Amino acid sequence: MALADLSDHLTSTKSWIQALTEGQPQSEKKAPRARPMSAKAVVVLCATSFFVGLLLSGRMTLLMPPSGSDGAVSSGHGSRLSLFADDCEHRRKLDEGNLNDIMNEVSRTHQAIQSLDKSVSSLEMELAVERAKQNGGLGAAVPSKGRLPRAFAVIGINTAFSSKKRRDSLRDTWVPRGDKLRRLEEEKGVVVRFVIGHSATPGGALDRAIDLEAAETKDFMRLDHVEGYHELSSKTRTYFTAAVATWDADFYVKVDDDVHVNLGMLTSRLARYRTRPRVYVGCMKSGPVLSQKGVKYHEPEYWKFGDEGNRYFRHATGQIYAISRDLASYITINQPILHRFANEDVSLGAWLIGLEVEHVDDRSLCCATPPDCEWKKQAGNVCAASFDWSCSGICKSVDRMRAIHSACGEGDGAVWNFAAAA
């Protein structure tokens, strides 16, 4: 019997007793002593008391814990309380299970929405790219037939004609050579290329030297671009345009040829953002806008950034950064009207600052050279990229790259353990 029913029953019983009591003959006011109760009334009162006692005893046993072998409470009463407790525990577990099921369903729904958003956005960008191809708006060589090779990440290493020793120092450390380079591309979807245009006099000695080197190493990506220090913004724009026209990748990375990179760590960190359609990953900074002529990183259009002494908007530092497919496609489609500032990292930041873009500040992409990256490696936090801020790259990189790779490298097998989800 439920406690509420029992209480009601007890209340009615009390009322019945009260009514019974009130129905008994009352003593006369004038009599000095009460009249003795009749035998019949005594019997009824005893029976009523016995019945109420049974009810109260039954209610109390519901609240009494089961006893041990000492016999304080019968096993029947104890099992009744145990069943009551087990029922409460069962209900609690059911409620927790239902809550977990609901949370898991919400998480799966959220992931499905993210995946759908990325798919829709990707289809829109692919359609825009195809339209641009048909209209001749890419400004790059485009395969005429068939689907583009699929890749997880295209890593373009920005280099110059005079940087052969730098390229060799990378090939001796973190850039795979020969068959390993091809396997990395085919098995892991990681494409690594040195990116360079042509000289002001096409077909000259500089271009012929690059042609010979490319024939030997097969690790170059040639751009329709005239090389020059003050043309880095144009080169960056052209690189993304050519890369999108050549590979269908999740990410497009730009890195300088005097930076140490751990490919396994880099790809693993990028994989975290694969389901997000518009991602801009790098070490975000906001440096001063330099208006003085003759200084390094002088910005001739400083007045566009406000009064003298202002700082740039937040953007990724130029040594290394990555953008997702949709953003690279956006640059590809709109490259004729994207404005170029003096500094290429500022230019890229300007192209993206007004869009619905997720800026990811990943400090693993800007570790300092030893001892910083070495200490982090020993602590289990391998850096994705390392360089010296004072040199905007590794100071004397040709001489130091091998030692830095030995101290801070993740190991040659790390990138082969990377598994990009299909």
GROMACS .gro file of C-alpha atoms in nm:
model
  422
    1MET     CA    1   0.000   0.000   0.000
    2ALA     CA    2   0.132   0.345  -0.089
    3LEU     CA    3   0.219   0.584   0.190
    4ALA     CA    4  -0.043   0.837   0.075
    5ASP     CA    5  -0.314   0.570   0.075
    6LEU     CA    6  -0.198   0.450   0.409
    7SER     CA    7  -0.215   0.804   0.548
    8ASP     CA    8  -0.565   0.849   0.410
    9HIS     CA    9  -0.667   0.519   0.553
   10LEU     CA   10  -0.521   0.612   0.890
   11THR     CA   11  -0.699   0.950   0.883
   12SER     CA   12  -1.034   0.783   0.809
   13THR     CA   13  -0.971   0.536   1.083
   14LYS     CA   14  -0.903   0.818   1.327
   15SER     CA   15  -1.226   0.986   1.220
   16TRP     CA   16  -1.413   0.663   1.268
   17ILE     CA   17  -1.265   0.627   1.614
   18GLN     CA   18  -1.353   0.985   1.697
   19ALA     CA   19  -1.705   0.939   1.571
   20LEU     CA   20  -1.733   0.618   1.768
   21THR     CA   21  -1.605   0.790   2.077
   22GLU     CA   22  -1.838   1.086   2.036
   23GLY     CA   23  -2.127   0.845   1.999
   24GLN     CA   24  -2.074   0.700   2.344
   25PRO     CA   25  -2.296   0.816   2.633
   26GLN     CA   26  -2.158   1.128   2.795
   27SER     CA   27  -2.138   1.176   3.168
   28GLU     CA   28  -2.397   1.393   3.327
   29LYS     CA   29  -2.273   1.733   3.425
   30LYS     CA   30  -2.423   1.708   3.766
   31ALA     CA   31  -2.271   1.372   3.843
   32PRO     CA   32  -1.951   1.401   4.038
   33ARG     CA   33  -1.807   1.083   3.892
   34ALA     CA   34  -1.802   0.934   3.536
   35ARG     CA   35  -2.024   0.642   3.451
   36PRO     CA   36  -1.840   0.318   3.386
   37MET     CA   37  -1.822   0.204   3.018
   38SER     CA   38  -2.034  -0.079   2.905
   39ALA     CA   39  -1.879  -0.411   2.819
   40LYS     CA   40  -1.979  -0.371   2.456
   41ALA     CA   41  -1.800  -0.034   2.432
   42VAL     CA   42  -1.487  -0.182   2.590
   43VAL     CA   43  -1.482  -0.463   2.334
   44VAL     CA   44  -1.526  -0.221   2.042
   45LEU     CA   45  -1.251   0.011   2.172
   46CYS     CA   46  -1.007  -0.278   2.217
   47ALA     CA   47  -1.077  -0.406   1.868
   48THR     CA   48  -1.027  -0.060   1.723
   49SER     CA   49  -0.697  -0.010   1.907
   50PHE     CA   50  -0.575  -0.348   1.784
   51PHE     CA   51  -0.661  -0.259   1.423
   52VAL     CA   52  -0.486   0.080   1.444
   53GLY     CA   53  -0.182  -0.089   1.595
   54LEU     CA   54  -0.161  -0.326   1.302
   55LEU     CA   55  -0.178  -0.037   1.057
   56LEU     CA   56   0.093   0.160   1.235
   57SER     CA   57   0.311  -0.150   1.263
   58GLY     CA   58   0.279  -0.215   0.887
   59ARG     CA   59   0.372   0.146   0.805
   60MET     CA   60   0.677   0.141   1.027
   61THR     CA   61   0.812  -0.181   0.874
   62LEU     CA   62   0.824  -0.006   0.537
   63LEU     CA   63   1.063   0.247   0.683
   64MET     CA   64   1.277   0.003   0.887
   65PRO     CA   65   1.600  -0.125   0.731
   66PRO     CA   66   1.652  -0.499   0.696
   67SER     CA   67   1.832  -0.658   0.987
   68GLY     CA   68   2.095  -0.921   0.997
   69SER     CA   69   2.077  -1.262   1.157
   70ASP     CA   70   2.008  -1.114   1.499
   71GLY     CA   71   1.636  -1.119   1.419
   72ALA     CA   72   1.543  -0.757   1.503
   73VAL     CA   73   1.325  -0.735   1.189
   74SER     CA   74   1.189  -1.017   0.983
   75SER     CA   75   1.345  -1.096   0.645
   76GLY     CA   76   1.016  -1.017   0.472
   77HIS     CA   77   1.020  -0.660   0.594
   78GLY     CA   78   1.386  -0.617   0.500
   79SER     CA   79   1.334  -0.754   0.153
   80ARG     CA   80   1.041  -0.514   0.107
   81LEU     CA   81   1.272  -0.214   0.179
   82SER     CA   82   1.547  -0.363  -0.034
   83LEU     CA   83   1.309  -0.394  -0.328
   84PHE     CA   84   1.205  -0.032  -0.275
   85ALA     CA   85   1.573   0.083  -0.279
   86ASP     CA   86   1.654  -0.135  -0.581
   87ASP     CA   87   1.361   0.016  -0.768
   88CYS     CA   88   1.488   0.370  -0.696
   89GLU     CA   89   1.840   0.277  -0.808
   90HIS     CA   90   1.702   0.119  -1.125
   91ARG     CA   91   1.502   0.431  -1.203
   92ARG     CA   92   1.808   0.650  -1.142
   93LYS     CA   93   2.019   0.442  -1.380
   94LEU     CA   94   1.744   0.455  -1.642
   95ASP     CA   95   1.731   0.833  -1.611
   96GLU     CA   96   2.112   0.859  -1.643
   97GLY     CA   97   2.106   0.625  -1.942
   98ASN     CA   98   1.835   0.829  -2.110
   99LEU     CA   99   2.034   1.151  -2.048
  100ASN     CA  100   2.348   0.996  -2.197
  101ASP     CA  101   2.151   0.875  -2.499
  102ILE     CA  102   2.008   1.224  -2.549
  103MET     CA  103   2.353   1.388  -2.524
  104ASN     CA  104   2.502   1.136  -2.768
  105GLU     CA  105   2.219   1.200  -3.011
  106VAL     CA  106   2.272   1.577  -2.981
  107SER     CA  107   2.645   1.531  -3.046
  108ARG     CA  108   2.581   1.313  -3.354
  109THR     CA  109   2.328   1.564  -3.483
  110HIS     CA  110   2.575   1.850  -3.434
  111GLN     CA  111   2.845   1.657  -3.623
  112ALA     CA  112   2.602   1.577  -3.902
  113ILE     CA  113   2.506   1.944  -3.932
  114GLN     CA  114   2.875   2.044  -3.946
  115SER     CA  115   2.941   1.782  -4.214
  116LEU     CA  116   2.637   1.893  -4.413
  117ASP     CA  117   2.740   2.259  -4.384
  118LYS     CA  118   3.085   2.175  -4.514
  119SER     CA  119   2.945   1.965  -4.798
  120VAL     CA  120   2.707   2.239  -4.910
  121SER     CA  121   2.980   2.503  -4.885
  122SER     CA  122   3.222   2.284  -5.078
  123LEU     CA  123   2.971   2.222  -5.354
  124GLU     CA  124   2.907   2.596  -5.384
  125MET     CA  125   3.279   2.665  -5.410
  126GLU     CA  126   3.335   2.386  -5.661
  127LEU     CA  127   3.057   2.527  -5.876
  128ALA     CA  128   3.209   2.875  -5.858
  129VAL     CA  129   3.554   2.738  -5.945
  130GLU     CA  130   3.415   2.554  -6.247
  131ARG     CA  131   3.246   2.871  -6.365
  132ALA     CA  132   3.571   3.061  -6.323
  133LYS     CA  133   3.754   2.795  -6.524
  134GLN     CA  134   3.507   2.822  -6.808
  135ASN     CA  135   3.535   3.200  -6.806
  136GLY     CA  136   3.915   3.191  -6.797
  137GLY     CA  137   3.923   3.364  -6.461
  138LEU     CA  138   4.182   3.149  -6.282
  139GLY     CA  139   4.494   3.277  -6.447
  140ALA     CA  140   4.661   2.936  -6.408
  141ALA     CA  141   4.696   2.615  -6.603
  142VAL     CA  142   4.386   2.404  -6.543
  143PRO     CA  143   4.345   2.035  -6.629
  144SER     CA  144   4.091   2.017  -6.909
  145LYS     CA  145   3.947   1.674  -6.836
  146GLY     CA  146   3.887   1.445  -6.540
  147ARG     CA  147   3.873   1.499  -6.167
  148LEU     CA  148   4.159   1.657  -5.977
  149PRO     CA  149   4.386   1.434  -5.766
  150ARG     CA  150   4.254   1.409  -5.411
  151ALA     CA  151   4.478   1.520  -5.123
  152PHE     CA  152   4.457   1.599  -4.754
  153ALA     CA  153   4.707   1.887  -4.754
  154VAL     CA  154   4.914   2.064  -5.018
  155ILE     CA  155   5.225   2.213  -4.857
  156GLY     CA  156   5.388   2.477  -5.073
  157ILE     CA  157   5.738   2.581  -4.966
  158ASN     CA  158   5.804   2.933  -5.083
  159THR     CA  159   6.155   2.952  -5.230
  160ALA     CA  160   6.374   3.170  -5.454
  161PHE     CA  161   6.632   3.120  -5.728
  162SER     CA  162   6.918   3.186  -5.488
  163SER     CA  163   6.796   2.938  -5.224
  164LYS     CA  164   6.932   2.607  -5.355
  165LYS     CA  165   7.128   2.542  -5.035
  166ARG     CA  166   6.817   2.609  -4.827
  167ARG     CA  167   6.619   2.360  -5.035
  168ASP     CA  168   6.889   2.098  -4.996
  169SER     CA  169   6.892   2.152  -4.618
  170LEU     CA  170   6.519   2.079  -4.610
  171ARG     CA  171   6.555   1.771  -4.831
  172ASP     CA  172   6.823   1.647  -4.591
  173THR     CA  173   6.584   1.685  -4.294
  174TRP     CA  174   6.204   1.707  -4.309
  175VAL     CA  175   6.120   1.709  -4.683
  176PRO     CA  176   6.108   1.352  -4.824
  177ARG     CA  177   6.302   1.271  -5.138
  178GLY     CA  178   6.223   1.057  -5.441
  179ASP     CA  179   6.000   0.756  -5.381
  180LYS     CA  180   5.919   0.865  -5.026
  181LEU     CA  181   5.780   1.191  -5.162
  182ARG     CA  182   5.558   1.003  -5.406
  183ARG     CA  183   5.445   0.754  -5.140
  184LEU     CA  184   5.361   1.034  -4.900
  185GLU     CA  185   5.138   1.186  -5.163
  186GLU     CA  186   4.973   0.861  -5.270
  187GLU     CA  187   4.934   0.690  -4.931
  188LYS     CA  188   4.880   0.984  -4.695
  189GLY     CA  189   4.748   1.255  -4.923
  190VAL     CA  190   5.026   1.495  -4.821
  191VAL     CA  191   5.174   1.686  -5.115
  192VAL     CA  192   5.501   1.876  -5.061
  193ARG     CA  193   5.638   2.109  -5.329
  194PHE     CA  194   5.888   2.393  -5.355
  195VAL     CA  195   5.698   2.684  -5.510
  196ILE     CA  196   5.869   2.920  -5.752
  197GLY     CA  197   5.782   3.131  -6.056
  198HIS     CA  198   6.014   3.245  -6.335
  199SER     CA  199   6.269   3.521  -6.376
  200ALA     CA  200   6.216   3.856  -6.543
  201THR     CA  201   6.384   3.706  -6.851
  202PRO     CA  202   6.209   3.371  -6.903
  203GLY     CA  203   6.438   3.097  -7.030
  204GLY     CA  204   6.748   3.260  -6.883
  205ALA     CA  205   7.017   3.104  -6.665
  206LEU     CA  206   6.808   3.120  -6.348
  207ASP     CA  207   6.515   2.939  -6.504
  208ARG     CA  208   6.738   2.678  -6.665
  209ALA     CA  209   6.900   2.603  -6.329
  210ILE     CA  210   6.558   2.546  -6.171
  211ASP     CA  211   6.454   2.329  -6.465
  212LEU     CA  212   6.757   2.106  -6.413
  213GLU     CA  213   6.698   2.083  -6.037
  214ALA     CA  214   6.328   2.006  -6.090
  215ALA     CA  215   6.407   1.730  -6.341
  216GLU     CA  216   6.627   1.566  -6.077
  217THR     CA  217   6.417   1.607  -5.763
  218LYS     CA  218   6.061   1.628  -5.904
  219ASP     CA  219   5.952   1.836  -5.607
  220PHE     CA  220   5.876   2.175  -5.767
  221MET     CA  221   5.557   2.362  -5.843
  222ARG     CA  222   5.616   2.625  -6.110
  223LEU     CA  223   5.396   2.935  -6.115
  224ASP     CA  224   5.309   3.183  -6.385
  225HIS     CA  225   5.465   3.458  -6.176
  226VAL     CA  226   5.770   3.686  -6.196
  227GLU     CA  227   5.986   3.635  -5.887
  228GLY     CA  228   6.075   3.936  -5.672
  229TYR     CA  229   6.085   4.025  -5.301
  230HIS     CA  230   5.820   4.291  -5.338
  231GLU     CA  231   5.595   4.051  -5.529
  232LEU     CA  232   5.530   3.806  -5.245
  233SER     CA  233   5.162   3.903  -5.214
  234SER     CA  234   5.111   3.831  -5.584
  235LYS     CA  235   5.301   3.504  -5.550
  236THR     CA  236   5.084   3.394  -5.258
  237ARG     CA  237   4.768   3.469  -5.452
  238THR     CA  238   4.899   3.283  -5.756
  239TYR     CA  239   5.012   2.986  -5.545
  240PHE     CA  240   4.668   2.927  -5.398
  241THR     CA  241   4.508   2.969  -5.739
  242ALA     CA  242   4.742   2.716  -5.902
  243ALA     CA  243   4.719   2.471  -5.609
  244VAL     CA  244   4.337   2.469  -5.618
  245ALA     CA  245   4.352   2.412  -5.994
  246THR     CA  246   4.590   2.116  -5.949
  247TRP     CA  247   4.476   1.931  -5.633
  248ASP     CA  248   4.145   1.888  -5.457
  249ALA     CA  249   4.274   1.918  -5.100
  250ASP     CA  250   4.125   1.983  -4.759
  251PHE     CA  251   4.402   2.229  -4.670
  252TYR     CA  252   4.655   2.443  -4.853
  253VAL     CA  253   4.965   2.536  -4.655
  254LYS     CA  254   5.229   2.797  -4.724
  255VAL     CA  255   5.568   2.773  -4.548
  256ASP     CA  256   5.900   2.953  -4.596
  257ASP     CA  257   6.214   2.759  -4.690
  258ASP     CA  258   6.397   2.858  -4.369
  259VAL     CA  259   6.145   2.703  -4.129
  260HIS     CA  260   6.165   2.358  -3.965
  261VAL     CA  261   5.843   2.156  -3.992
  262ASN     CA  262   5.733   1.826  -3.840
  263LEU     CA  263   5.498   1.693  -4.107
  264GLY     CA  264   5.330   1.438  -3.880
  265MET     CA  265   5.245   1.695  -3.616
  266LEU     CA  266   5.135   1.952  -3.875
  267THR     CA  267   4.894   1.714  -4.049
  268SER     CA  268   4.759   1.586  -3.716
  269ARG     CA  269   4.680   1.938  -3.599
  270LEU     CA  270   4.513   2.029  -3.927
  271ALA     CA  271   4.300   1.713  -3.909
  272ARG     CA  272   4.127   1.859  -3.601
  273TYR     CA  273   3.961   2.120  -3.821
  274ARG     CA  274   3.874   1.903  -4.118
  275THR     CA  275   3.498   1.918  -4.061
  276ARG     CA  276   3.493   2.298  -4.053
  277PRO     CA  277   3.453   2.460  -4.395
  278ARG     CA  278   3.627   2.798  -4.351
  279VAL     CA  279   3.937   2.771  -4.132
  280TYR     CA  280   4.248   2.994  -4.124
  281VAL     CA  281   4.524   2.834  -3.910
  282GLY     CA  282   4.846   2.998  -3.799
  283CYS     CA  283   5.019   3.197  -3.526
  284MET     CA  284   4.800   3.504  -3.507
  285LYS     CA  285   4.969   3.839  -3.446
  286SER     CA  286   4.897   4.211  -3.470
  287GLY     CA  287   5.216   4.405  -3.537
  288PRO     CA  288   5.262   4.779  -3.587
  289VAL     CA  289   5.193   4.940  -3.924
  290LEU     CA  290   5.531   5.083  -4.029
  291SER     CA  291   5.495   5.414  -4.211
  292GLN     CA  292   5.865   5.510  -4.222
  293LYS     CA  293   6.025   5.470  -4.565
  294GLY     CA  294   6.337   5.261  -4.591
  295VAL     CA  295   6.262   5.028  -4.298
  296LYS     CA  296   6.195   4.658  -4.335
  297TYR     CA  297   5.824   4.574  -4.375
  298HIS     CA  298   5.740   4.935  -4.464
  299GLU     CA  299   5.374   4.968  -4.563
  300PRO     CA  300   5.324   5.237  -4.832
  301GLU     CA  301   4.948   5.221  -4.775
  302TYR     CA  302   4.980   5.271  -4.401
  303TRP     CA  303   4.712   5.543  -4.409
  304LYS     CA  304   4.446   5.283  -4.486
  305PHE     CA  305   4.500   5.128  -4.143
  306GLY     CA  306   4.414   5.443  -3.950
  307ASP     CA  307   4.624   5.703  -3.772
  308GLU     CA  308   5.000   5.675  -3.732
  309GLY     CA  309   5.096   5.425  -3.464
  310ASN     CA  310   4.806   5.189  -3.531
  311ARG     CA  311   4.845   4.813  -3.548
  312TYR     CA  312   4.739   4.563  -3.811
  313PHE     CA  313   4.427   4.353  -3.767
  314ARG     CA  314   4.489   4.002  -3.637
  315HIS     CA  315   4.645   3.776  -3.902
  316ALA     CA  316   4.871   3.472  -3.926
  317THR     CA  317   5.245   3.533  -3.932
  318GLY     CA  318   5.394   3.464  -4.274
  319GLN     CA  319   5.643   3.188  -4.188
  320ILE     CA  320   5.371   2.922  -4.202
  321TYR     CA  321   4.991   2.915  -4.222
  322ALA     CA  322   4.711   2.702  -4.365
  323ILE     CA  323   4.370   2.769  -4.512
  324SER     CA  324   4.086   2.529  -4.590
  325ARG     CA  325   3.961   2.442  -4.937
  326ASP     CA  326   3.675   2.691  -4.937
  327LEU     CA  327   3.903   2.983  -4.855
  328ALA     CA  328   4.158   2.883  -5.119
  329SER     CA  329   3.871   2.854  -5.368
  330TYR     CA  330   3.749   3.199  -5.267
  331ILE     CA  331   4.093   3.342  -5.341
  332THR     CA  332   4.097   3.154  -5.671
  333ILE     CA  333   3.762   3.290  -5.782
  334ASN     CA  334   3.824   3.649  -5.671
  335GLN     CA  335   4.199   3.678  -5.731
  336PRO     CA  336   4.172   3.952  -5.998
  337ILE     CA  337   4.017   4.194  -5.747
  338LEU     CA  338   4.202   4.099  -5.426
  339HIS     CA  339   4.416   4.393  -5.314
  340ARG     CA  340   4.785   4.329  -5.241
  341PHE     CA  341   4.961   4.507  -4.958
  342ALA     CA  342   5.338   4.523  -4.917
  343ASN     CA  343   5.348   4.222  -4.679
  344GLU     CA  344   5.201   3.896  -4.800
  345ASP     CA  345   5.077   3.781  -4.459
  346VAL     CA  346   4.890   4.110  -4.419
  347SER     CA  347   4.744   4.068  -4.767
  348LEU     CA  348   4.611   3.721  -4.687
  349GLY     CA  349   4.469   3.845  -4.358
  350ALA     CA  350   4.298   4.133  -4.540
  351TRP     CA  351   4.139   3.897  -4.792
  352LEU     CA  352   3.987   3.690  -4.510
  353ILE     CA  353   3.912   3.943  -4.236
  354GLY     CA  354   3.573   4.039  -4.377
  355LEU     CA  355   3.456   3.681  -4.436
  356GLU     CA  356   3.282   3.431  -4.209
  357VAL     CA  357   3.613   3.264  -4.123
  358GLU     CA  358   3.732   3.080  -3.813
  359HIS     CA  359   4.075   3.213  -3.710
  360VAL     CA  360   4.273   2.943  -3.527
  361ASP     CA  361   4.570   3.068  -3.324
  362ASP     CA  362   4.791   2.757  -3.307
  363ARG     CA  363   5.110   2.833  -3.114
  364SER     CA  364   5.257   2.496  -3.209
  365LEU     CA  365   5.325   2.654  -3.549
  366CYS     CA  366   5.566   2.914  -3.410
  367CYS     CA  367   5.794   2.747  -3.158
  368ALA     CA  368   6.139   2.894  -3.114
  369THR     CA  369   6.451   2.697  -3.211
  370PRO     CA  370   6.643   2.498  -2.944
  371PRO     CA  371   6.626   2.495  -2.654
  372ASP     CA  372   6.255   2.589  -2.677
  373CYS     CA  373   6.136   2.325  -2.924
  374GLU     CA  374   6.373   2.070  -2.768
  375TRP     CA  375   6.228   2.119  -2.418
  376LYS     CA  376   5.874   2.092  -2.556
  377LYS     CA  377   5.962   1.770  -2.736
  378GLN     CA  378   6.103   1.623  -2.415
  379ALA     CA  379   5.779   1.719  -2.237
  380GLY     CA  380   5.577   1.535  -2.504
  381ASN     CA  381   5.462   1.847  -2.689
  382VAL     CA  382   5.631   1.816  -3.028
  383CYS     CA  383   5.617   2.142  -3.225
  384ALA     CA  384   5.463   2.155  -3.570
  385ALA     CA  385   5.703   2.430  -3.684
  386SER     CA  386   6.004   2.615  -3.541
  387PHE     CA  387   6.193   2.932  -3.637
  388ASP     CA  388   6.358   3.243  -3.490
  389TRP     CA  389   6.142   3.554  -3.466
  390SER     CA  390   6.450   3.776  -3.485
  391CYS     CA  391   6.530   3.645  -3.834
  392SER     CA  392   6.171   3.582  -3.955
  393GLY     CA  393   6.291   3.226  -4.006
  394ILE     CA  394   6.578   3.014  -3.876
  395CYS     CA  395   6.890   3.227  -3.847
  396LYS     CA  396   7.163   3.072  -4.066
  397SER     CA  397   6.919   2.797  -4.156
  398VAL     CA  398   7.152   2.615  -4.398
  399ASP     CA  399   7.406   2.560  -4.120
  400ARG     CA  400   7.159   2.491  -3.838
  401MET     CA  401   6.871   2.297  -3.996
  402ARG     CA  402   7.020   1.952  -3.941
  403ALA     CA  403   7.097   2.019  -3.573
  404ILE     CA  404   6.747   2.159  -3.515
  405HIS     CA  405   6.593   1.857  -3.687
  406SER     CA  406   6.795   1.627  -3.462
  407ALA     CA  407   6.692   1.813  -3.146
  408CYS     CA  408   6.328   1.891  -3.231
  409GLY     CA  409   6.230   1.644  -3.503
  410GLU     CA  410   5.941   1.406  -3.439
  411GLY     CA  411   6.113   1.110  -3.604
  412ASP     CA  412   6.098   0.995  -3.966
  413GLY     CA  413   5.810   0.755  -3.903
  414ALA     CA  414   5.567   1.004  -3.749
  415VAL     CA  415   5.407   1.127  -4.070
  416TRP     CA  416   5.355   0.767  -4.188
  417ASN     CA  417   5.140   0.702  -3.880
  418PHE     CA  418   4.907   0.984  -3.978
  419ALA     CA  419   4.571   0.860  -4.100
  420ALA     CA  420   4.349   1.120  -4.266
  421ALA     CA  421   3.982   1.028  -4.253
  422ALA     CA  422   3.827   0.982  -4.593
   0.00000   0.00000   0.00000
